Tab-separated table of C-alpha atoms in Angstrom:
chain	number	residue	atom	x	y	z
A	1373	MET	CA	90.377	94.707	98.068
A	1374	ALA	CA	87.706	93.305	95.798
A	1375	THR	CA	86.200	96.740	95.450
A	1376	GLY	CA	89.297	98.171	93.900
A	1377	GLY	CA	88.158	101.408	95.405
A	1378	ALA	CA	85.063	101.472	93.232
A	1379	SER	CA	81.648	102.462	94.476
A	1380	PRO	CA	78.561	100.413	93.733
A	1381	PRO	CA	76.240	101.555	90.983
A	1382	ALA	CA	73.648	104.152	91.884
A	1383	SER	CA	70.378	102.552	92.919
A	1384	ALA	CA	66.834	103.666	92.331
A	1385	THR	CA	66.055	103.817	96.047
A	1386	SER	CA	65.305	107.033	97.895
A	1387	GLY	CA	68.111	109.430	98.828
A	1388	LYS	CA	68.270	108.611	102.547
A	1389	GLU	CA	68.176	104.849	101.996
A	1390	ALA	CA	70.773	105.162	99.274
A	1391	ARG	CA	73.074	107.176	101.573
A	1392	LEU	CA	72.690	104.554	104.298
A	1393	LYS	CA	73.483	101.762	101.873
A	1394	ALA	CA	76.461	103.676	100.493
A	1395	ARG	CA	77.743	104.188	104.064
A	1396	THR	CA	77.347	100.471	104.858
A	1397	VAL	CA	79.177	99.536	101.683
A	1398	ARG	CA	81.963	101.999	102.512
A	1399	ILE	CA	82.393	100.451	105.980
A	1400	TRP	CA	82.506	96.893	104.602
A	1401	SER	CA	84.847	98.108	101.887
A	1402	LEU	CA	87.195	99.539	104.522
A	1403	VAL	CA	87.053	96.267	106.491
A	1404	HIS	CA	87.760	94.258	103.337
A	1405	THR	CA	90.577	96.530	102.179
A	1406	TRP	CA	92.453	96.711	105.462
A	1407	THR	CA	92.042	93.113	106.621
A	1408	SER	CA	93.330	92.082	103.195
A	1409	LEU	CA	96.168	94.612	103.064
A	1410	ILE	CA	97.486	93.812	106.545
A	1411	SER	CA	97.545	90.081	105.853
A	1412	THR	CA	98.542	90.195	102.158
A	1413	ILE	CA	102.280	89.599	102.467
A	1414	PHE	CA	101.802	86.766	104.948
A	1415	LEU	CA	98.994	85.173	102.939
A	1416	LEU	CA	101.189	85.270	99.846
A	1417	LEU	CA	103.979	83.652	101.880
A	1418	LEU	CA	101.555	80.954	103.088
A	1419	CYS	CA	100.143	80.306	99.611
A	1420	ILE	CA	103.550	80.251	97.901
A	1421	THR	CA	105.174	77.985	100.506
A	1422	GLY	CA	101.993	75.895	100.710
A	1423	LEU	CA	102.187	75.068	97.016
A	1424	PRO	CA	105.315	72.840	97.154
A	1425	LEU	CA	104.220	71.477	100.540
A	1426	ILE	CA	101.174	69.886	98.855
A	1427	PHE	CA	103.655	67.675	96.974
A	1428	HIS	CA	106.324	67.397	99.681
A	1429	HIS	CA	106.352	63.574	99.561
A	1430	GLU	CA	106.870	63.590	95.805
A	1431	ILE	CA	109.501	66.380	95.979
A	1432	ASP	CA	111.416	64.626	98.771
A	1433	GLU	CA	111.322	61.436	96.724
A	1434	ALA	CA	112.558	63.193	93.584
A	1435	LEU	CA	115.389	64.897	95.501
A	1436	GLY	CA	116.404	61.653	97.217
A	1437	TYR	CA	115.318	62.670	100.740
A	1438	ALA	CA	112.506	60.115	101.057
A	1439	PRO	CA	113.429	56.806	102.724
A	1440	GLN	CA	113.056	53.828	100.396
A	1441	PRO	CA	112.287	50.483	102.112
A	1442	GLU	CA	113.618	47.254	100.625
A	1443	ALA	CA	111.080	45.139	98.748
A	1444	ALA	CA	109.874	42.795	101.485
A	1445	ALA	CA	106.173	42.377	100.813
A	1446	GLY	CA	104.604	39.549	102.814
A	1447	ARG	CA	107.546	39.106	105.166
A	1448	PRO	CA	106.872	39.617	108.879
A	1449	HIS	CA	107.985	42.839	110.508
A	1450	ALA	CA	111.009	42.765	112.781
A	1451	PRO	CA	110.442	43.268	116.540
A	1452	SER	CA	109.952	46.975	117.265
A	1453	GLN	CA	112.459	46.857	120.114
A	1454	THR	CA	115.185	45.888	117.606
A	1455	ILE	CA	114.473	49.087	115.712
A	1456	VAL	CA	114.601	51.096	118.954
A	1457	GLN	CA	118.032	49.617	119.702
A	1458	ALA	CA	119.217	50.415	116.175
A	1459	ALA	CA	117.989	54.017	116.560
A	1460	LEU	CA	119.766	54.474	119.912
A	1461	ALA	CA	122.934	52.957	118.445
A	1462	ALA	CA	122.771	55.404	115.529
A	1463	ASP	CA	122.634	58.376	117.926
A	1464	PRO	CA	124.620	57.457	121.062
A	1465	GLY	CA	123.828	59.447	124.201
A	1466	ARG	CA	120.315	60.300	123.079
A	1467	VAL	CA	116.985	58.962	124.352
A	1468	MET	CA	113.865	57.747	122.567
A	1469	GLN	CA	110.929	60.111	122.354
A	1470	TYR	CA	108.564	58.531	119.830
A	1471	VAL	CA	108.254	55.655	117.392
A	1472	SER	CA	105.743	56.031	114.564
A	1473	TRP	CA	104.232	53.862	111.854
A	1474	ASP	CA	102.967	55.734	108.777
A	1475	LYS	CA	99.803	54.155	107.362
A	1476	ASP	CA	100.860	55.149	103.834
A	1477	GLU	CA	104.362	53.664	104.258
A	1478	PRO	CA	103.834	50.318	106.007
A	1479	GLY	CA	107.399	49.200	105.250
A	1480	ILE	CA	108.936	52.043	107.273
A	1481	VAL	CA	109.259	52.756	111.003
A	1482	ILE	CA	110.289	56.253	112.079
A	1483	THR	CA	112.117	56.889	115.349
A	1484	PHE	CA	112.465	60.214	117.176
A	1485	THR	CA	115.428	60.707	119.504
A	1486	ASN	CA	116.444	63.759	121.484
A	1487	THR	CA	118.853	64.841	124.222
A	1488	ALA	CA	116.053	64.357	126.810
A	1489	PRO	CA	112.496	62.964	126.719
A	1490	ASP	CA	111.160	66.537	126.901
A	1491	GLY	CA	114.005	68.030	124.840
A	1492	ASN	CA	113.680	70.990	122.485
A	1493	PRO	CA	111.643	69.910	119.411
A	1494	ASP	CA	114.263	71.547	117.169
A	1495	ASP	CA	116.873	69.095	118.538
A	1496	THR	CA	114.859	66.011	117.558
A	1497	THR	CA	116.486	63.551	115.172
A	1498	LEU	CA	114.142	61.514	112.983
A	1499	ARG	CA	115.438	58.325	111.418
A	1500	ALA	CA	113.688	55.857	109.144
A	1501	PHE	CA	114.214	52.101	109.434
A	1502	ASP	CA	113.062	49.246	107.263
A	1503	ALA	CA	110.222	47.593	109.184
A	1504	VAL	CA	111.282	44.095	108.028
A	1505	THR	CA	115.080	44.164	107.897
A	1506	THR	CA	115.608	47.035	110.447
A	1507	LYS	CA	118.093	48.501	107.981
A	1508	PRO	CA	118.629	52.263	108.558
A	1509	LEU	CA	117.110	54.241	105.676
A	1510	GLY	CA	118.548	57.619	106.617
A	1511	LYS	CA	117.386	60.744	108.387
A	1512	VAL	CA	113.873	62.056	107.880
A	1513	GLY	CA	112.895	65.718	107.953
A	1514	VAL	CA	115.967	66.980	106.143
A	1515	GLY	CA	116.344	68.704	102.794
A	1516	PRO	CA	114.946	71.914	101.295
A	1517	MET	CA	111.319	71.091	102.116
A	1518	VAL	CA	112.076	71.511	105.836
A	1519	ILE	CA	112.946	75.167	105.195
A	1520	VAL	CA	109.713	75.625	103.223
A	1521	LEU	CA	107.783	73.920	106.022
A	1522	LYS	CA	109.318	76.115	108.737
A	1523	LEU	CA	108.528	79.233	106.708
A	1524	HIS	CA	104.957	78.060	106.273
A	1525	VAL	CA	104.390	76.992	109.879
A	1526	ASP	CA	106.098	79.684	111.974
A	1527	MET	CA	108.521	81.721	109.797
A	1528	PHE	CA	111.373	80.378	112.007
A	1529	ALA	CA	109.832	82.273	114.947
A	1530	GLY	CA	108.569	79.309	116.989
A	1531	GLN	CA	105.260	79.469	118.821
A	1532	PRO	CA	104.908	83.298	118.543
A	1533	GLY	CA	105.375	82.970	114.778
A	1534	LYS	CA	102.701	80.260	114.638
A	1535	LEU	CA	100.207	82.343	116.604
A	1536	PHE	CA	100.983	85.407	114.483
A	1537	LEU	CA	100.255	83.462	111.284
A	1538	GLY	CA	97.080	82.189	112.939
A	1539	GLY	CA	96.082	85.825	113.453
A	1540	MET	CA	96.752	86.504	109.781
A	1541	GLY	CA	94.510	83.538	108.975
A	1542	LEU	CA	91.707	85.102	111.023
A	1543	LEU	CA	92.158	88.389	109.140
A	1544	PHE	CA	91.924	86.362	105.915
A	1545	ALA	CA	88.596	84.925	107.103
A	1546	VAL	CA	87.289	88.435	107.853
A	1547	ALA	CA	88.460	89.571	104.403
A	1548	ILE	CA	86.557	86.662	102.825
A	1549	VAL	CA	83.335	87.381	104.742
A	1550	SER	CA	83.513	91.113	103.945
A	1551	GLY	CA	84.209	90.185	100.322
A	1552	VAL	CA	80.974	88.164	100.264
A	1553	VAL	CA	79.050	91.178	101.600
A	1554	LEU	CA	80.594	93.416	98.935
A	1555	TYR	CA	79.924	90.902	96.180
A	1556	TRP	CA	76.254	91.939	96.128
A	1557	PRO	CA	76.599	95.692	95.440
A	1558	PHE	CA	79.404	95.182	92.946
A	1559	THR	CA	77.931	92.390	90.847
A	1560	ARG	CA	74.153	92.666	91.271
A	1561	ARG	CA	73.688	94.144	87.798
A	1562	LEU	CA	75.999	91.640	86.150
A	1563	ARG	CA	75.349	88.065	85.125
A	1564	PHE	CA	77.346	85.483	87.064
A	1565	ALA	CA	80.892	85.114	85.688
A	1566	THR	CA	80.778	88.294	83.625
A	1567	ILE	CA	84.247	89.598	82.796
A	1568	ARG	CA	84.159	93.077	81.268
A	1569	ASP	CA	87.351	92.576	79.295
A	1570	LYS	CA	86.458	95.359	76.871
A	1571	SER	CA	86.483	97.899	79.727
A	1572	ALA	CA	89.547	99.286	81.490
A	1573	ARG	CA	92.073	96.732	82.703
A	1574	ARG	CA	91.167	97.559	86.302
A	1575	VAL	CA	87.509	96.728	85.684
A	1576	ALA	CA	88.377	93.404	84.064
A	1577	TRP	CA	90.652	92.537	87.019
A	1578	LEU	CA	87.927	93.584	89.445
A	1579	ASP	CA	85.604	91.085	87.727
A	1580	TRP	CA	88.264	88.345	87.835
A	1581	HIS	CA	88.946	89.117	91.503
A	1582	ASN	CA	85.240	88.885	92.323
A	1583	LEU	CA	84.642	85.737	90.268
A	1584	ILE	CA	87.649	83.754	91.498
A	1585	GLY	CA	87.077	85.000	95.030
A	1586	VAL	CA	83.425	83.994	95.127
A	1587	VAL	CA	83.830	80.503	93.636
A	1588	THR	CA	86.751	79.627	95.929
A	1589	ILE	CA	85.164	81.025	99.123
A	1590	VAL	CA	84.395	77.676	100.746
A	1591	TRP	CA	87.762	76.126	99.943
A	1592	ALA	CA	89.635	79.256	101.075
A	1593	LEU	CA	87.628	79.484	104.300
A	1594	VAL	CA	88.101	75.788	105.076
A	1595	VAL	CA	91.845	75.836	104.363
A	1596	GLY	CA	92.306	79.192	106.111
A	1597	LEU	CA	90.381	78.328	109.258
A	1598	THR	CA	91.832	74.819	109.559
A	1599	GLY	CA	95.252	76.465	109.251
A	1600	VAL	CA	94.317	78.778	112.129
A	1601	VAL	CA	93.203	75.790	114.228
A	1602	ASN	CA	96.561	74.107	113.506
A	1603	THR	CA	98.426	77.101	114.919
A	1604	TRP	CA	96.690	76.415	118.240
A	1605	ALA	CA	97.842	72.771	118.336
A	1606	GLU	CA	100.380	73.266	121.128
A	1607	LEU	CA	97.930	75.239	123.243
A	1608	MET	CA	95.319	72.490	122.803
A	1609	LEU	CA	97.843	69.801	123.651
A	1610	ASN	CA	98.875	71.682	126.801
A	1611	GLN	CA	95.210	71.966	127.787
A	1612	TRP	CA	94.749	68.199	127.266
A	1613	LYS	CA	97.828	67.441	129.351
A	1614	ALA	CA	96.681	69.738	132.137
A	1615	THR	CA	93.177	68.249	132.277
A	1616	GLU	CA	92.476	64.834	130.702
A	1617	LEU	CA	95.994	63.401	130.822
A	1618	ALA	CA	96.506	64.689	134.384
A	1619	ASP	CA	93.278	62.928	135.344
A	1620	MET	CA	94.369	59.690	133.646
A	1621	VAL	CA	97.716	59.571	135.491
A	1622	LYS	CA	96.355	60.722	138.866
A	1623	PRO	CA	96.647	57.218	140.429
A	1624	TYR	CA	100.393	57.354	139.708
A	1625	ALA	CA	100.964	60.734	141.376
A	1626	GLY	CA	104.156	60.821	143.427
A	1627	LYS	CA	105.534	57.596	141.958
A	1628	PRO	CA	109.099	57.833	140.633
A	1629	PRO	CA	109.797	57.517	136.891
A	1630	PRO	CA	110.347	53.908	135.740
A	1631	THR	CA	113.822	52.522	136.466
A	1632	HIS	CA	113.682	50.250	133.431
A	1633	LEU	CA	111.388	50.486	130.413
A	1634	ALA	CA	109.076	47.772	129.112
A	1635	SER	CA	109.822	46.475	125.627
A	1636	LEU	CA	108.151	48.413	122.814
A	1637	ASP	CA	106.783	45.127	121.426
A	1638	ASP	CA	104.888	44.518	124.695
A	1639	VAL	CA	103.582	48.086	124.602
A	1640	VAL	CA	102.333	47.679	121.026
A	1641	ALA	CA	100.723	44.277	121.719
A	1642	ARG	CA	98.902	45.475	124.870
A	1643	ALA	CA	97.751	48.669	123.179
A	1644	ARG	CA	96.241	46.637	120.321
A	1645	GLN	CA	94.373	44.482	122.824
A	1646	ALA	CA	93.028	47.596	124.528
A	1647	ALA	CA	91.796	49.102	121.260
A	1648	PRO	CA	90.540	46.217	119.085
A	1649	GLY	CA	90.394	46.906	115.358
A	1650	MET	CA	92.842	49.773	115.648
A	1651	GLU	CA	96.513	50.066	114.743
A	1652	VAL	CA	99.274	51.959	116.509
A	1653	ALA	CA	100.000	55.314	114.873
A	1654	PHE	CA	102.795	56.259	117.270
A	1655	VAL	CA	104.063	55.532	120.738
A	1656	ALA	CA	105.233	58.314	123.040
A	1657	TYR	CA	107.887	57.330	125.575
A	1658	PRO	CA	107.574	58.236	129.277
A	1659	GLY	CA	108.405	61.865	130.003
A	1660	THR	CA	107.640	63.197	126.527
A	1661	PRO	CA	105.104	65.967	125.884
A	1662	PHE	CA	102.513	63.389	124.749
A	1663	SER	CA	102.746	61.222	127.857
A	1664	SER	CA	103.432	61.314	131.595
A	1665	SER	CA	106.739	60.682	133.364
A	1666	HIS	CA	105.573	57.160	134.264
A	1667	HIS	CA	103.725	56.045	131.112
A	1668	TYR	CA	104.009	55.078	127.549
A	1669	ALA	CA	101.173	56.535	125.472
A	1670	ALA	CA	100.162	54.571	122.384
A	1671	PHE	CA	98.045	56.608	119.969
A	1672	MET	CA	95.734	54.292	118.034
A	1673	ARG	CA	94.098	54.929	114.666
A	1674	GLY	CA	91.258	53.321	112.691
A	1675	ASP	CA	91.418	52.285	109.051
A	1676	THR	CA	88.991	54.653	107.294
A	1677	PRO	CA	90.016	58.102	106.010
A	1678	LEU	CA	88.208	59.656	108.986
A	1679	THR	CA	89.050	57.227	111.799
A	1680	SER	CA	92.678	57.052	110.674
A	1681	ARG	CA	92.880	60.729	111.717
A	1682	LEU	CA	90.991	60.445	115.006
A	1683	LEU	CA	93.612	59.090	117.375
A	1684	LYS	CA	92.749	57.320	120.603
A	1685	PRO	CA	95.366	57.344	123.390
A	1686	VAL	CA	96.103	54.226	125.424
A	1687	LEU	CA	98.174	54.859	128.522
A	1688	LEU	CA	100.485	51.994	129.560
A	1689	ASP	CA	102.700	51.531	132.592
A	1690	GLY	CA	106.304	52.372	131.665
A	1691	GLU	CA	107.765	49.349	133.478
A	1692	THR	CA	105.180	46.595	132.953
A	1693	ALA	CA	103.326	47.777	129.799
A	1694	GLU	CA	100.024	47.141	131.581
A	1695	VAL	CA	97.181	49.285	130.302
A	1696	SER	CA	96.463	52.059	132.813
A	1697	ASP	CA	93.696	53.925	131.027
A	1698	THR	CA	92.245	54.676	127.622
A	1699	ARG	CA	89.687	57.243	126.570
A	1700	ALA	CA	88.751	59.207	123.488
A	1701	LEU	CA	90.395	62.557	122.907
A	1702	PRO	CA	88.323	65.618	123.821
A	1703	ALA	CA	86.314	67.365	121.103
A	1704	TYR	CA	88.829	70.191	120.622
A	1705	LEU	CA	91.682	67.753	119.904
A	1706	GLN	CA	89.454	65.710	117.589
A	1707	ALA	CA	88.623	68.965	115.777
A	1708	LEU	CA	92.354	69.645	115.477
A	1709	LEU	CA	93.002	66.173	114.043
A	1710	ILE	CA	90.130	66.447	111.541
A	1711	SER	CA	91.264	69.928	110.549
A	1712	GLN	CA	94.673	68.656	109.450
A	1713	PRO	CA	93.652	66.735	106.290
A	1714	LEU	CA	91.269	69.551	105.370
A	1715	HIS	CA	94.233	71.917	105.504
A	1716	PHE	CA	96.800	69.663	103.811
A	1717	GLY	CA	94.541	68.209	101.087
A	1718	ASP	CA	96.334	64.873	101.433
A	1719	TYR	CA	93.300	62.613	101.836
A	1720	GLY	CA	92.062	62.215	98.257
A	1721	GLY	CA	95.033	60.905	96.321
A	1722	MET	CA	97.070	62.687	93.655
A	1723	PRO	CA	94.025	64.188	91.811
A	1724	LEU	CA	92.991	66.055	94.973
A	1725	LYS	CA	96.572	67.260	95.490
A	1726	ILE	CA	96.590	68.697	91.960
A	1727	ILE	CA	93.192	70.375	92.514
A	1728	TRP	CA	94.492	71.717	95.855
A	1729	ALA	CA	97.487	73.222	94.050
A	1730	LEU	CA	95.270	74.822	91.378
A	1731	LEU	CA	93.007	76.318	94.054
A	1732	ASP	CA	96.114	77.608	95.810
A	1733	VAL	CA	97.206	79.299	92.562
A	1734	LEU	CA	93.714	80.827	92.204
A	1735	THR	CA	94.003	82.188	95.762
A	1736	ILE	CA	97.359	83.740	94.861
A	1737	ILE	CA	95.626	85.396	91.875
A	1738	VAL	CA	92.836	86.731	94.127
A	1739	ILE	CA	95.373	88.156	96.596
A	1740	GLY	CA	97.580	89.558	93.811
A	1741	SER	CA	94.655	91.109	91.931
A	1742	GLY	CA	93.362	92.649	95.163
A	1743	LEU	CA	96.739	94.255	95.702
A	1744	TYR	CA	96.809	95.446	92.071
A	1745	LEU	CA	93.310	96.958	92.412
A	1746	TRP	CA	94.349	98.800	95.558
A	1747	PHE	CA	97.460	100.241	93.882
A	1748	ALA	CA	95.488	101.067	90.715
A	1749	ARG	CA	92.906	102.921	92.775
A	1750	ARG	CA	95.563	104.974	94.556
A	1751	ARG	CA	97.275	105.792	91.264
A	1752	LYS	CA	93.966	106.728	89.701
A	1753	ARG	CA	93.040	108.926	92.658
A	1754	GLY	CA	96.230	110.848	92.162
A	1755	ARG	CA	95.299	111.626	88.568
A	1756	ASN	CA	91.538	111.803	88.517
A	1757	THR	CA	88.843	112.428	91.105
A	1758	VAL	CA	86.270	110.221	89.322
A	1759	PRO	CA	87.034	106.524	89.744
A	1760	SER	CA	86.780	104.881	86.368
A	1761	GLU	CA	85.358	101.691	87.915
A	1762	GLN	CA	82.416	103.772	89.091
A	1763	VAL	CA	81.862	104.909	85.514
A	1764	ALA	CA	82.232	101.363	84.232
A	1765	LEU	CA	79.940	99.955	86.906
A	1766	ALA	CA	77.310	102.577	86.235
A	1767	ARG	CA	77.113	101.633	82.557
B	1148	MET	CA	76.208	91.981	79.641
B	1149	THR	CA	73.909	93.344	82.291
B	1150	ALA	CA	70.876	91.645	83.707
B	1151	GLY	CA	68.535	94.529	83.027
B	1152	LYS	CA	67.252	97.515	84.977
B	1153	HIS	CA	64.814	95.657	87.260
B	1154	ARG	CA	65.644	95.236	90.957
B	1155	PRO	CA	68.078	92.289	91.134
B	1156	ARG	CA	67.102	89.209	93.149
B	1157	TRP	CA	69.622	87.747	95.575
B	1158	THR	CA	69.286	84.339	93.944
B	1159	ALA	CA	70.487	85.814	90.653
B	1160	VAL	CA	73.616	87.155	92.366
B	1161	PHE	CA	74.331	84.511	94.991
B	1162	GLY	CA	72.606	81.462	93.445
B	1163	ALA	CA	75.540	80.141	91.421
B	1164	PRO	CA	78.190	80.895	94.105
B	1165	LEU	CA	75.960	79.207	96.682
B	1166	ILE	CA	75.674	76.033	94.592
B	1167	VAL	CA	79.444	76.007	94.007
B	1168	GLY	CA	80.025	76.558	97.734
B	1169	VAL	CA	77.689	73.782	98.854
B	1170	LEU	CA	79.195	71.345	96.346
B	1171	SER	CA	82.719	72.321	97.394
B	1172	LEU	CA	81.912	71.686	101.055
B	1173	ALA	CA	80.201	68.385	100.249
B	1174	GLY	CA	83.230	67.389	98.168
B	1175	LEU	CA	85.719	68.306	100.898
B	1176	LEU	CA	83.848	66.168	103.423
B	1177	SER	CA	82.923	63.288	101.125
B	1178	ALA	CA	86.510	62.065	100.676
B	1179	LEU	CA	86.825	61.889	104.465
B	1180	LEU	CA	83.485	60.216	105.087
B	1181	ALA	CA	82.326	58.240	102.066
B	1182	GLY	CA	85.068	55.883	100.897
B	1183	ASP	CA	85.918	55.485	97.203
B	1184	PHE	CA	82.687	57.027	95.909
B	1185	GLY	CA	83.292	60.014	98.171
B	1186	ARG	CA	86.778	60.367	96.784
B	1187	TYR	CA	85.564	60.471	93.151
B	1188	PHE	CA	82.801	62.938	94.056
B	1189	CYS	CA	85.362	65.023	95.946
B	1190	TRP	CA	87.566	65.371	92.858
B	1191	ILE	CA	84.647	66.651	90.769
B	1192	ALA	CA	83.063	68.911	93.384
B	1193	VAL	CA	86.270	70.492	94.703
B	1194	ALA	CA	87.511	71.047	91.137
B	1195	LEU	CA	84.332	72.938	90.202
B	1196	PRO	CA	85.774	76.427	90.927
B	1197	VAL	CA	88.828	75.592	88.802
B	1198	ALA	CA	86.548	74.409	85.979
B	1199	ILE	CA	84.427	77.582	86.134
B	1200	VAL	CA	87.455	79.876	86.040
B	1201	THR	CA	88.979	77.883	83.175
B	1202	ILE	CA	85.744	78.023	81.139
B	1203	VAL	CA	85.367	81.774	81.721
B	1204	TRP	CA	89.011	82.293	80.756
B	1205	LEU	CA	88.671	80.233	77.567
B	1206	ARG	CA	85.234	81.649	76.575
B	1207	PRO	CA	86.430	84.755	74.687
B	1208	ARG	CA	89.102	82.731	72.908
B	1209	PHE	CA	86.506	80.322	71.516
B	1210	ARG	CA	84.187	83.209	70.688
B	1211	ARG	CA	86.868	84.902	68.556
B	1212	ASP	CA	87.460	81.628	66.693
């Protein structure tokens, strides 16, 4: 859409070469126009819903949906099993799926319960507990931001919705690459960052579209492609379960599920011993999608911005909490984990969140101006056979 | 406004966007890889596109004044 339907200025090259170049530009222009047009509505949805999601912690806090731990700095944490019992008491008849410890909220433990260990993810109940006093701090994952998140992730259409948005992300990447190709013929006679605001409004918007588009290319590509990778998360996880995890639990094949479960405190202590220098990010109970029917899986994290994202699974016997196996995640899952901060922009403090939001707004302007240029071109075609951008560009 | 009638060089067209792109990428990675210094560099480098657009937007307003 960056072309706005305009043709590049006439060059001094020979007729045949010029015709070839014009044909190439027309093809790239078609690619750019249609990949952008097809994905426009969905990209606008992603950008608009992505904007509040950058600040979802702050918004949840302001609206009273964020759990607030009691001031208990320096006091030892309560046994994890006590929190598990409190969670099961809060939701009778349900079973534990996961327990997680957020590195940014050390005073809070989050529990996940469901109707079955492999229950529908939409039926999961998340509750926060004070890590010191075990006091319930309310449900997590409720409030208006959940609706925004669902719209952003899958448009309430589950896995097909996720994959569809991933496809739109790929179209976005093609639109960006074709936009780079078209940047040359449309700006080669202009100084960088020239805005012809004395020309027609369409020409000025074409210049803004090209400028904002070209300076945000890397950010838009990184956020777009990491978003695409995130839509494949379930597929990657299924692949890991079918290969690496299946290999790790092979010695337990045919054994029945545990009749009683080891204490979560034992699981956490053994997992720490197995992965020195690492902390537990979350523990998956036996039978959940992140584990096997016989094992706990403790996912360990490091303490740097990078290693805190690269989780390492430790598999522990469900009954005895003995370590069964531990190995690094495969490259594709590590890529998924690294892609998440690069998509969310949550790894550089509040200044980076604000910059992320501003870049998101700029992307909305690029998409909106592209749409405007396309409409303006169609309107102009209806009135005049000579595109005014061509006249302006030829000046 | 225009850069003249001579054949344009690719560096004149893509030079500035390339520098902005490389800095943006370095900034995005530095906060993940390089601790506190990386975080400060990240803020500056990733904000570069925003700064450029803001300057270009303000330029005619200052010129008129």
